[in-house]
Short mmCIF file of C-alpha atoms in Angstrom, two decimals:
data_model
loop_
_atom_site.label_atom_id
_atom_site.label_comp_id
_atom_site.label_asym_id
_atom_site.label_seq_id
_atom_site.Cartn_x
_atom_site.Cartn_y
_atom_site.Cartn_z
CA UNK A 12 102.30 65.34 98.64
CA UNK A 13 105.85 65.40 97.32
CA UNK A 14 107.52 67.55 94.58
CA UNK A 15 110.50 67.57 93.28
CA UNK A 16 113.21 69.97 92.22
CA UNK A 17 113.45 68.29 88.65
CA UNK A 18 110.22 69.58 87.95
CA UNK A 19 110.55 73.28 88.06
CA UNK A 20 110.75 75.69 90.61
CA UNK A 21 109.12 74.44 94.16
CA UNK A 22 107.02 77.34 94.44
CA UNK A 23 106.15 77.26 90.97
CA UNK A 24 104.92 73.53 91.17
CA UNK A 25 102.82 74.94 94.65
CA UNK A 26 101.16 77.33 92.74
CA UNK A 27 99.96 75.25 90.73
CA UNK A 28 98.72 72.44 92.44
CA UNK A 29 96.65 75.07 94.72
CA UNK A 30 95.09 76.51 91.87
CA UNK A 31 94.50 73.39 90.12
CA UNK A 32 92.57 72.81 93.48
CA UNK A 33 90.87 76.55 93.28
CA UNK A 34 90.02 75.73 89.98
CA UNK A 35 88.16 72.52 90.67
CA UNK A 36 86.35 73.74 93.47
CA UNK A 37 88.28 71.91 95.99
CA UNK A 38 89.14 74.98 97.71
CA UNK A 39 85.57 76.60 96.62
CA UNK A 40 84.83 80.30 95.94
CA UNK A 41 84.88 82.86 99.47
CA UNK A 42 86.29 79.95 101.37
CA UNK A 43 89.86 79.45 102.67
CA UNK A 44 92.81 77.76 101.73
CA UNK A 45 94.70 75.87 104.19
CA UNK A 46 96.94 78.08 106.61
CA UNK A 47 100.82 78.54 105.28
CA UNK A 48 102.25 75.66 108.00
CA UNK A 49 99.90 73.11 106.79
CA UNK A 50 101.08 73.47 103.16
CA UNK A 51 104.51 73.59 104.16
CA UNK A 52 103.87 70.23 105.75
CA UNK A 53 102.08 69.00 102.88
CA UNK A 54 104.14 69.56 99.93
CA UNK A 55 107.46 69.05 102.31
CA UNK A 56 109.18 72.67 100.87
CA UNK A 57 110.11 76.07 102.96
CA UNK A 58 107.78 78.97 104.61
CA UNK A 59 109.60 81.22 101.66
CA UNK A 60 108.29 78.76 99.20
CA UNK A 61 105.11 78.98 100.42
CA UNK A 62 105.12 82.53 100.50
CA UNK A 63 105.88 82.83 97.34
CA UNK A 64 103.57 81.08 95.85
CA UNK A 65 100.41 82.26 97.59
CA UNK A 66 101.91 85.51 96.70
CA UNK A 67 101.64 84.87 93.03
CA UNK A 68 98.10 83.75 93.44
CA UNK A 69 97.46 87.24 94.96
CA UNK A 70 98.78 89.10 91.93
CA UNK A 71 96.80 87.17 89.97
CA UNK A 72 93.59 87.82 91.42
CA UNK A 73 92.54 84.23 92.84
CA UNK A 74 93.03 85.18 96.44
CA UNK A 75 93.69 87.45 99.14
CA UNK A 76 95.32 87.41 102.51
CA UNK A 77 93.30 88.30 105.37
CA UNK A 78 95.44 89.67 108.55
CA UNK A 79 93.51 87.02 111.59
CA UNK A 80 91.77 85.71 109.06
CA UNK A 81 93.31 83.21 107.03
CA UNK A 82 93.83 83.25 102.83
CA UNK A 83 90.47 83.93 101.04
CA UNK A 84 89.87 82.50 97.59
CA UNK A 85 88.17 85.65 95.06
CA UNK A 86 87.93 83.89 91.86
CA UNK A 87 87.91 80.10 90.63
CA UNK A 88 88.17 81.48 86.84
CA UNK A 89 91.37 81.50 84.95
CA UNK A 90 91.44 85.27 84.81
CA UNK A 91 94.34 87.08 86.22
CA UNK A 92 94.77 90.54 87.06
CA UNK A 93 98.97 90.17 85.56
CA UNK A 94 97.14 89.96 81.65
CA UNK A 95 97.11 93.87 81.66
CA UNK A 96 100.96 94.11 82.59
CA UNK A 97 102.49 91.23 80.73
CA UNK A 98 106.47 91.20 80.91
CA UNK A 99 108.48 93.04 77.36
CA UNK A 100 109.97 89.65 77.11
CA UNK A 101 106.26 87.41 77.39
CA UNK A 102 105.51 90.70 74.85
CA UNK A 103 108.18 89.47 72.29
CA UNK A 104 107.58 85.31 72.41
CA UNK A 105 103.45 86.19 71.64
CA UNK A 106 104.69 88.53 69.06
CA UNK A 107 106.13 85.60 67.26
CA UNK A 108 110.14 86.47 68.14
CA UNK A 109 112.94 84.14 69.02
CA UNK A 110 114.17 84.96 72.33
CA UNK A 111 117.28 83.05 73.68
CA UNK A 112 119.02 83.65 77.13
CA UNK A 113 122.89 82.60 77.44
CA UNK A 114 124.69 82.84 80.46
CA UNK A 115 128.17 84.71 80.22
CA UNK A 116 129.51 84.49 83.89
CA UNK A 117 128.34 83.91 87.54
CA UNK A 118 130.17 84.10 90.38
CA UNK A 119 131.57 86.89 93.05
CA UNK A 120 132.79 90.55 92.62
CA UNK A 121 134.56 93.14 94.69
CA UNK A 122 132.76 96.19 94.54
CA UNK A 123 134.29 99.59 94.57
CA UNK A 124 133.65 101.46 97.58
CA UNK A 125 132.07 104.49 97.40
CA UNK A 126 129.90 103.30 94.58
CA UNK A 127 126.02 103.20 94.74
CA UNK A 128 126.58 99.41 94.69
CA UNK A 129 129.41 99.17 97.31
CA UNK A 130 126.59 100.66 99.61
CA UNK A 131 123.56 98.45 99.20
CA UNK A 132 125.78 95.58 98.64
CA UNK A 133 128.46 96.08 101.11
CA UNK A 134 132.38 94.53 99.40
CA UNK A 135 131.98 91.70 97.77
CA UNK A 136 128.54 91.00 95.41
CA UNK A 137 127.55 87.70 93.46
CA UNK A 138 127.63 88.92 89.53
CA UNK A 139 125.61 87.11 87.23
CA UNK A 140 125.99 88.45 83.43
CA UNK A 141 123.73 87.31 80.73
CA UNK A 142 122.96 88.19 77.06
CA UNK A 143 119.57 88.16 75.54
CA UNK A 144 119.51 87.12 71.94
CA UNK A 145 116.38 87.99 69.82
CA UNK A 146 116.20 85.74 66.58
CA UNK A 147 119.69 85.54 66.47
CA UNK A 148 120.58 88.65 67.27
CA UNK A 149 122.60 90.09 69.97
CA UNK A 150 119.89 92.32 71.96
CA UNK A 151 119.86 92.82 75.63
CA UNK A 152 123.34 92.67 78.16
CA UNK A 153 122.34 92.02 82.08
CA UNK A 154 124.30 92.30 84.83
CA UNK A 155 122.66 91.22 87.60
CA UNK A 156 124.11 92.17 91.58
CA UNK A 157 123.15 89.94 94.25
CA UNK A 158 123.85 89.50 97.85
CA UNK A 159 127.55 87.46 97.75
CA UNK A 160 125.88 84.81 100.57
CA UNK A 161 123.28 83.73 97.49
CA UNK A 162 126.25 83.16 95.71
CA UNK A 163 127.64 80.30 97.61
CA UNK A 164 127.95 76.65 95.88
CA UNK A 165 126.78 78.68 92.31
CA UNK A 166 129.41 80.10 90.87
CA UNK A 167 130.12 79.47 87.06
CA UNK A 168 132.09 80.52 84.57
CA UNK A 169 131.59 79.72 80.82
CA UNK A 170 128.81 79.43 78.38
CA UNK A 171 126.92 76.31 79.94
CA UNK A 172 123.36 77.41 79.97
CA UNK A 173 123.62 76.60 83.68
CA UNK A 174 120.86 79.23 85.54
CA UNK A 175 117.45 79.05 84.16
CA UNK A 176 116.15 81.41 86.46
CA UNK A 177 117.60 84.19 88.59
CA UNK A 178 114.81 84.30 90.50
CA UNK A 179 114.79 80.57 91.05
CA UNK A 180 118.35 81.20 92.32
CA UNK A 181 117.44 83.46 94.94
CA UNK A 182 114.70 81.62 96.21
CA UNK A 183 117.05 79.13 96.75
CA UNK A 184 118.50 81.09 99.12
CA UNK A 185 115.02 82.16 100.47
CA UNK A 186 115.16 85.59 99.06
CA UNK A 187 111.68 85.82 97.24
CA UNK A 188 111.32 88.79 94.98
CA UNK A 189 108.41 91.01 96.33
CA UNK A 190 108.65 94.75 94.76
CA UNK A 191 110.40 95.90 91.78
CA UNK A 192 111.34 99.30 90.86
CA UNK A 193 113.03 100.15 87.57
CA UNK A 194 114.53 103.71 86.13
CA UNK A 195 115.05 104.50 82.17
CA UNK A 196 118.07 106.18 80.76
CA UNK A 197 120.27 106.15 78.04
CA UNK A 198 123.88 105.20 78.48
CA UNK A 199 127.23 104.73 76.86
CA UNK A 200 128.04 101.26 76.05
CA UNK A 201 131.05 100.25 77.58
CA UNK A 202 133.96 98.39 75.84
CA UNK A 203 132.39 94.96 76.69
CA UNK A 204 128.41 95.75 75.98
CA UNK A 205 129.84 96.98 72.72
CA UNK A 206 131.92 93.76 71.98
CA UNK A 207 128.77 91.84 72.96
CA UNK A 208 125.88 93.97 71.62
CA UNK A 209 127.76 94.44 68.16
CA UNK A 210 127.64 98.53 68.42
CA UNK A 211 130.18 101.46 68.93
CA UNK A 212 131.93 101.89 71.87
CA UNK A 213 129.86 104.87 73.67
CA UNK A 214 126.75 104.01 71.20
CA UNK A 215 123.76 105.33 72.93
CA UNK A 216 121.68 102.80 74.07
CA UNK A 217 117.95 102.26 76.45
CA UNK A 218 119.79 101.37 79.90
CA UNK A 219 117.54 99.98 82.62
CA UNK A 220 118.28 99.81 86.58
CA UNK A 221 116.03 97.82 88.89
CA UNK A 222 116.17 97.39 92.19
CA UNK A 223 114.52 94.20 93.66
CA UNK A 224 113.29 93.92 97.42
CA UNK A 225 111.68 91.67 99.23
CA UNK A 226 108.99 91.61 101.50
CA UNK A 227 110.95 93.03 104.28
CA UNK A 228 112.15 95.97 102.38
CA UNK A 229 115.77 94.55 101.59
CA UNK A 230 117.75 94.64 98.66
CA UNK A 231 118.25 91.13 96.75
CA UNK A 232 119.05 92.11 93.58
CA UNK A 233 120.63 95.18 91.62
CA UNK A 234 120.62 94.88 87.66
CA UNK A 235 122.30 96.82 84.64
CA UNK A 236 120.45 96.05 81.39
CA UNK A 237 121.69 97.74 77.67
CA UNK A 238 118.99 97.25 75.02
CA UNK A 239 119.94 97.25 71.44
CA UNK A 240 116.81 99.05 70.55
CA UNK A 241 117.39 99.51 66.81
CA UNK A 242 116.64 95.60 66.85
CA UNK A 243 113.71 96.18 68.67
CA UNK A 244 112.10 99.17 70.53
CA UNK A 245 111.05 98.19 74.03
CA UNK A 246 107.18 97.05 74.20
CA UNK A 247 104.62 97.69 77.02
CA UNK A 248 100.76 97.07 76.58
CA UNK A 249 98.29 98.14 77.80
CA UNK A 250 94.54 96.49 77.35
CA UNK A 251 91.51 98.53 77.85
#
């Protein structure tokens, strides 16, 4: 079977066609799924892509990977494990907000050296910097570090909505997300967060770091995000 880049992420698109198929019974309940190389084969995309998308299905509940064994299907149910942790910005769109994403500027960096990011990242980064508006308001500033190679062939500058998708940028460049860790603060905003967030210059505002690995343990990305919090507090839920 053949997909197509115009349609969405390719792992995205695998996803779902497996558990369309999980769904339907045609891979039925405590049974396998086909092994990673013969889905590769079928739907014509990388091992990363294929990875990535069985990985997914894990989080969500509807199977589980077996070391010797093979990929075991759990549940042929539309429930997923992911509806207790739902993501601030899913949080905001069922809330009934406006959320808007505008890219600022992509392209390479030279980092400082003895910085924090000058050692994960080595010299030179890819820098993608975003703004988050929330119903027409200024409300979030990313910057987002990546390894420079992911960079190559991408780099923008401008307001063109060009990246839909950080993520679907790295995987591009087979580096698939697997772990995230972020840390809370508050920090200064900076001459340009001010300019773009509409505060003071050293207004206190929610800052957020995460660090992204993948499954081997190594860095792919490094973000910076400044919350305008009097807009909007930052939501988690949590369902009993």
């Amino acid at each position: 079977m053949s997909i197509t880049r115009k349609k969405g992420p390719l792992y995205l698109q695998v996803k779902k066609i497996v558990k369309d198929r999980i769904l339907h019974g045609v891979y039925p309940l405590g049974g396998h799924i086909p092994p990673e190389p013969q889905l590769e084969q079928e739907f014509n995309v990388s091992k990363m892509t294929v990875r990535n998308a069985i990985r997914e299905l894990a989080e969500e509940g509807y199977v589980v990977k077996r070391s010797g064994i093979g990929t075991i299907v759990l549940a042929n149910t539309p429930i997923s494990r992911l509806s207790k942790g739902k993501r601030f910005t899913e949080l905001l769109v069922e809330e009934g907000h406006r959320l808007e994403k505008q890219l600022l500027r992509m392209g390479k960096t030279q980092l400082e050296p003895g910085t924090e990011l000058h050692q994960l990242l080595g010299p030179q980064a890819g820098l993608i910097e975003r703004l988050y508006v929330l119903n027409g308001k200024p409300y979030i500033h990313f910057q987002h570090y990546v390894p420079a190679a992911s960079m190559i062939g991408a780099e923008q500058e401008g307001d063109e909505p060009a990246l839909e998708s950080l993520y679907d940028l790295l995987e591009e460049q087979e580096l698939v997300p697997d772990s995230f860790r972020d840390a809370f603060s508050v920090g200064a905003a900076s001459e340009e967060t001010a300019r773009l967030l509409g505060v003071a210059v050293g207004a206190p505002l929610l800052m957020r770091l995460r660090r992204t690995h993948d499954a081997a343990g190594q860095l792919v990305e490094y973000s910076i995000g400044y919350y305008q919090t009097e807009l909007q507090p930052y939501l988690v839920r949590y369902d009993a």
